[in-house]
GROMACS .gro file of C-alpha atoms in nm:
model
  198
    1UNK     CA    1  -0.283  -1.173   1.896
    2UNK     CA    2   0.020  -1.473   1.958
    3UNK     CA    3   0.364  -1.363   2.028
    4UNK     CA    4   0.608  -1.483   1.757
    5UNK     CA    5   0.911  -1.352   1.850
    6UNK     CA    6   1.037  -1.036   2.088
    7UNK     CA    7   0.764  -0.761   1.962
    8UNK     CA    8   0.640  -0.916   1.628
    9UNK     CA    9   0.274  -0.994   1.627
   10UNK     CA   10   0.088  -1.182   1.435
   11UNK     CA   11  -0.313  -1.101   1.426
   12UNK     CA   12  -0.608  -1.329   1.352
   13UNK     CA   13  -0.624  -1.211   1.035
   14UNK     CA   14  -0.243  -1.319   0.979
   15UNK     CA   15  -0.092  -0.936   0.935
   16UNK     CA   16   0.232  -0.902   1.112
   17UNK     CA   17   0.354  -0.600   1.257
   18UNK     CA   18   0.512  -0.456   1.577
   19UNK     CA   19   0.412  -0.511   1.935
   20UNK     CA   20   0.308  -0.132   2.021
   21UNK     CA   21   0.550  -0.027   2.375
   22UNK     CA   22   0.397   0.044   2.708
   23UNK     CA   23   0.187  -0.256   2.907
   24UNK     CA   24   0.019  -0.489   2.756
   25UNK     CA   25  -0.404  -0.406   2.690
   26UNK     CA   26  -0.589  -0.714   2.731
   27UNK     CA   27  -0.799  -0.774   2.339
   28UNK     CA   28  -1.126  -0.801   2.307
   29UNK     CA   29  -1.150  -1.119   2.090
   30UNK     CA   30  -1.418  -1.193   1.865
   31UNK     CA   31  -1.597  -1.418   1.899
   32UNK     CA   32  -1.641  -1.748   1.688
   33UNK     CA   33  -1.956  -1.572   1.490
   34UNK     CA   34  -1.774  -1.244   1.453
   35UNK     CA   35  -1.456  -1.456   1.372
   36UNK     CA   36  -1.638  -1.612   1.082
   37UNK     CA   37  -1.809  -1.294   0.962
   38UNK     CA   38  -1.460  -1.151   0.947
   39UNK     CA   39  -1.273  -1.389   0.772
   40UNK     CA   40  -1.565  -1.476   0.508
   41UNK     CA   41  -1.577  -1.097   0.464
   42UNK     CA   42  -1.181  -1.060   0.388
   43UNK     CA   43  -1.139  -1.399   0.188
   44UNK     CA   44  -1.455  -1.338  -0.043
   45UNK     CA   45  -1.418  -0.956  -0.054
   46UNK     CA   46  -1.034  -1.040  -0.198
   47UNK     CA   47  -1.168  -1.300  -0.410
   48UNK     CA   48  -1.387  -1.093  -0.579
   49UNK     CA   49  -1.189  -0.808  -0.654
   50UNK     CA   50  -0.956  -1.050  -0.787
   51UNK     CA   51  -1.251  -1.228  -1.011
   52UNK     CA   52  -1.366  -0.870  -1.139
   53UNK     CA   53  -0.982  -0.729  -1.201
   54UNK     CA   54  -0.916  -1.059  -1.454
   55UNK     CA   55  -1.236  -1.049  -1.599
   56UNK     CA   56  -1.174  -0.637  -1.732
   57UNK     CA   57  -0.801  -0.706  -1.792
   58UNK     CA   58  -0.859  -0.994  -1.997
   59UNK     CA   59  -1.173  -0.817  -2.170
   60UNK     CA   60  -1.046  -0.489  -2.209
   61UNK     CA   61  -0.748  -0.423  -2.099
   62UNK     CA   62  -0.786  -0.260  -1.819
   63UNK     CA   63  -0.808  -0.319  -1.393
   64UNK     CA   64  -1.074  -0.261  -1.160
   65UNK     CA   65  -0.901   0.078  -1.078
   66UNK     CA   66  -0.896   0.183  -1.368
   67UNK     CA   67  -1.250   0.114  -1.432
   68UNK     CA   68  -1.328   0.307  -1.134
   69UNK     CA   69  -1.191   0.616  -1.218
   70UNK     CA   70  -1.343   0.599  -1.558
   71UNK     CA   71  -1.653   0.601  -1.424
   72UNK     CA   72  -1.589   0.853  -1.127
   73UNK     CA   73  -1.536   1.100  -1.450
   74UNK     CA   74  -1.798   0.988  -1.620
   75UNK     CA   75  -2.028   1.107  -1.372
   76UNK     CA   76  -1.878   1.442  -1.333
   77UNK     CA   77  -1.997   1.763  -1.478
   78UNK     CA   78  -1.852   1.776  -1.833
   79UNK     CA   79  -1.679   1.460  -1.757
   80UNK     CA   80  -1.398   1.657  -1.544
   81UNK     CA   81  -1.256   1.624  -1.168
   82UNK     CA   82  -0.957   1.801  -0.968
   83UNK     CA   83  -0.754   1.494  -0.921
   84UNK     CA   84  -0.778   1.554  -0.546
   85UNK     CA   85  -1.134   1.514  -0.582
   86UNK     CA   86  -1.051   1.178  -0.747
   87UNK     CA   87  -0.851   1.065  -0.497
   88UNK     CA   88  -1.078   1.114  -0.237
   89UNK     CA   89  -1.371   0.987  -0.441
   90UNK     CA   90  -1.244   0.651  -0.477
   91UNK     CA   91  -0.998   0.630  -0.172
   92UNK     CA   92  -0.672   0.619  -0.345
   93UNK     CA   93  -0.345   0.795  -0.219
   94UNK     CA   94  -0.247   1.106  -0.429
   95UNK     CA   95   0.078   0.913  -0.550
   96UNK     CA   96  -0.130   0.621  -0.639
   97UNK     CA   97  -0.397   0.816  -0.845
   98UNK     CA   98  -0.121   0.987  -1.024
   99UNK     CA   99   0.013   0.682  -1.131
  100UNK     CA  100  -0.275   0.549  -1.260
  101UNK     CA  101  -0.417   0.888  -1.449
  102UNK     CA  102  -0.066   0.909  -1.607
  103UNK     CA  103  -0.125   0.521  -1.760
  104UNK     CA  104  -0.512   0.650  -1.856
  105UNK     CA  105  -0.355   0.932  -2.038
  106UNK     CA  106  -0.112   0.719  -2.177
  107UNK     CA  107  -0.377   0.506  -2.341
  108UNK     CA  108  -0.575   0.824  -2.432
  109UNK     CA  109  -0.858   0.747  -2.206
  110UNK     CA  110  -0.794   1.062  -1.985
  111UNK     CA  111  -0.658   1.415  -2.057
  112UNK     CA  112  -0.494   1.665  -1.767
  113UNK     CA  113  -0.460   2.033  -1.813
  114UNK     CA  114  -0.451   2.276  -1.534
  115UNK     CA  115  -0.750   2.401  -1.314
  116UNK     CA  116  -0.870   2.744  -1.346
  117UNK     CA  117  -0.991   2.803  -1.025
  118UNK     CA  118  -0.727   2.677  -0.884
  119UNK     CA  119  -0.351   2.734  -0.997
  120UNK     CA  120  -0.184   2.460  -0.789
  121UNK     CA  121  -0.499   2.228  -0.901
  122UNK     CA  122  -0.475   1.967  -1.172
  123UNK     CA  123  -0.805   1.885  -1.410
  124UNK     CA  124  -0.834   1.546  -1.511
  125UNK     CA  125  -1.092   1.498  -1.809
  126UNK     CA  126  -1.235   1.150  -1.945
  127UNK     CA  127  -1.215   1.177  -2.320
  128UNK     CA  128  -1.423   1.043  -2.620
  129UNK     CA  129  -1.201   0.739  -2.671
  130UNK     CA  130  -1.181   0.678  -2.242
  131UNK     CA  131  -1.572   0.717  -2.226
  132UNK     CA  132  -1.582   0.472  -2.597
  133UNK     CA  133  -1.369   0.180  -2.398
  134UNK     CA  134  -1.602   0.288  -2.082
  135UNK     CA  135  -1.958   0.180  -2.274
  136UNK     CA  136  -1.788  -0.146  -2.408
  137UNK     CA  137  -1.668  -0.266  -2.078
  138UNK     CA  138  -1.938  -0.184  -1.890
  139UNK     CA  139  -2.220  -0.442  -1.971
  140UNK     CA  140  -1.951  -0.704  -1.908
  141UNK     CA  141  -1.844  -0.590  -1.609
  142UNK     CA  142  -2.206  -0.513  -1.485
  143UNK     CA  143  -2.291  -0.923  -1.546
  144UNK     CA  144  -1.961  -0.993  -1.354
  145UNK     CA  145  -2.099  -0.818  -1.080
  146UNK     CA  146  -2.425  -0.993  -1.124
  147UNK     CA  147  -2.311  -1.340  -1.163
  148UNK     CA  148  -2.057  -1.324  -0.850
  149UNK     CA  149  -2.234  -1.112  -0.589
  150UNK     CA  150  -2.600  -0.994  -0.741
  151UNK     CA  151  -2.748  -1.322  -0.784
  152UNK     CA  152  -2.588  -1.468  -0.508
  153UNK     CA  153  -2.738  -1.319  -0.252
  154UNK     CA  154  -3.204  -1.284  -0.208
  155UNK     CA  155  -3.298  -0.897  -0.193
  156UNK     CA  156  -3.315  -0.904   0.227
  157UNK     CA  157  -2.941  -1.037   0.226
  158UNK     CA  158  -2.866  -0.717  -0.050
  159UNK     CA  159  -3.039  -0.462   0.165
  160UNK     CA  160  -2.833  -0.606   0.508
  161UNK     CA  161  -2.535  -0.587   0.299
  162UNK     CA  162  -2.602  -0.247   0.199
  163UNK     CA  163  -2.685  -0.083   0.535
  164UNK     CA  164  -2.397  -0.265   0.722
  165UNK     CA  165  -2.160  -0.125   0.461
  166UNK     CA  166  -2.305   0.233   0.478
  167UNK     CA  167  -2.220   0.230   0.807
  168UNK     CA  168  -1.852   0.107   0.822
  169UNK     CA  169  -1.759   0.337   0.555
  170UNK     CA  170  -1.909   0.640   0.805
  171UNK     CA  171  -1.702   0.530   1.081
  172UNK     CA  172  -1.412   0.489   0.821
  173UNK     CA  173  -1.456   0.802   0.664
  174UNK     CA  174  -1.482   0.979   1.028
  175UNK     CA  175  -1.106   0.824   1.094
  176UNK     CA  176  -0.953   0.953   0.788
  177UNK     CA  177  -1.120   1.265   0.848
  178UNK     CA  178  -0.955   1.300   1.171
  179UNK     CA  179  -0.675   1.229   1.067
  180UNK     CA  180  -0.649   1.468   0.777
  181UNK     CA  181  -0.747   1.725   1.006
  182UNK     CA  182  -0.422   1.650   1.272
  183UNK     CA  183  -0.161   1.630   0.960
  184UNK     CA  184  -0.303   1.967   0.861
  185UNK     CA  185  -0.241   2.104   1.201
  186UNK     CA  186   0.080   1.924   1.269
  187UNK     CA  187   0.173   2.048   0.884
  188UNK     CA  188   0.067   2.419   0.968
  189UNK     CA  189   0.299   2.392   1.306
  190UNK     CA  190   0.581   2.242   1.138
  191UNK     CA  191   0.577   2.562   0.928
  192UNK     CA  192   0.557   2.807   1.219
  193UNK     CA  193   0.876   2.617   1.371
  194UNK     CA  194   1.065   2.678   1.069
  195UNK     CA  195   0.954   3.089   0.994
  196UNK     CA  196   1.081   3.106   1.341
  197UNK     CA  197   1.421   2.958   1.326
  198UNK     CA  198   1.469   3.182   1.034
   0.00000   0.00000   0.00000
């Protein structure tokens, strides 16, 4: 990273933020190859998201996130998830997710109800019309896919693709697992702290 100004950084990738306090921890820079594999990665990887999210919104009315979660249910027993599940399924903040559902619902794509096994749980359900709107964007999404990264690429560049992305998603996943297990525990001692000042 280059100084800008006091503690604002600015990172290879451009993304500002804060200098973090204590002495300074010498980087370990990438290197020109890894430099390029990085950038290409985040310029085409944003590019096609952006390609795909047009192509269903002008089709079908409808965003890549949406399309995801549509087809999240679809694959679900009886077409039904605990939103939790959801969230976690296709890596979207709670907040987020309930945004989104709430729009899905709106459109009659989705229905919520409460869970039964679990009161404080919510249900969400992909209905006839949402799984309808589903099977018609599908086959044009599917040749998006094809024509932009599919085809693009010979079957040994696919499979190298495929195993280097299984394994950053592990190492992601093992972060945000961490991490879910600390708030817990922070969350659990915050509540002992306030029984006790009772």
């Amino acid at each position: 990273m280059a100084e800008l100004a006091g503690t604002e950084m600015v990172g290879a990738d451009g993304v500002i933020g804060m200098e973090p306090e204590g002495p300074a921890v010498e980087a370990d820079w990438l290197e020109p190859e890894e430099m390029r594999a990085w950038r290409t990665y985040i310029e085409a990887s944003d590019r096609l998201q952006a390609v795909l999210n047009r192509s269903l919104q002008t089709k079908h009315g409808m965003t890549m996130d949406d399309y995801r979660i549509l087809v999240f249910l679809s694959e679900a027993p009886e077409r039904s998830l605990r939103m939790s599940d959801i969230a976690d399924g296709i890596v979207a903040s709670r907040s987020k997710l309930t945004h989104q559902v709430r729009r899905l619902e709106a459109a009659g794509m989705v229905a919520r109800a409460g869970c039964a096994s679990d009161k404080r749980g919510v249900l969400a359900t992909l209905t006839d019309e949402g799984l309808r709107r589903l099977e018609r964007a599908a086959p044009d999404h599917v040749a998006d896919v094809r024509q932009f990264m599919i085809d693009a690429m010979t079957a040994r560049q696919l499979r190298a693709l495929g195993d280097a992305f299984v394994k950053v998603g592990s190492l992601c996943q093992d972060v945000e697992q961490a991490d879910a297990t600390l708030a817990k525990v922070r969350g659990r001692g915050g509540r002992s702290a306030r029984r006790s000042s009772l």
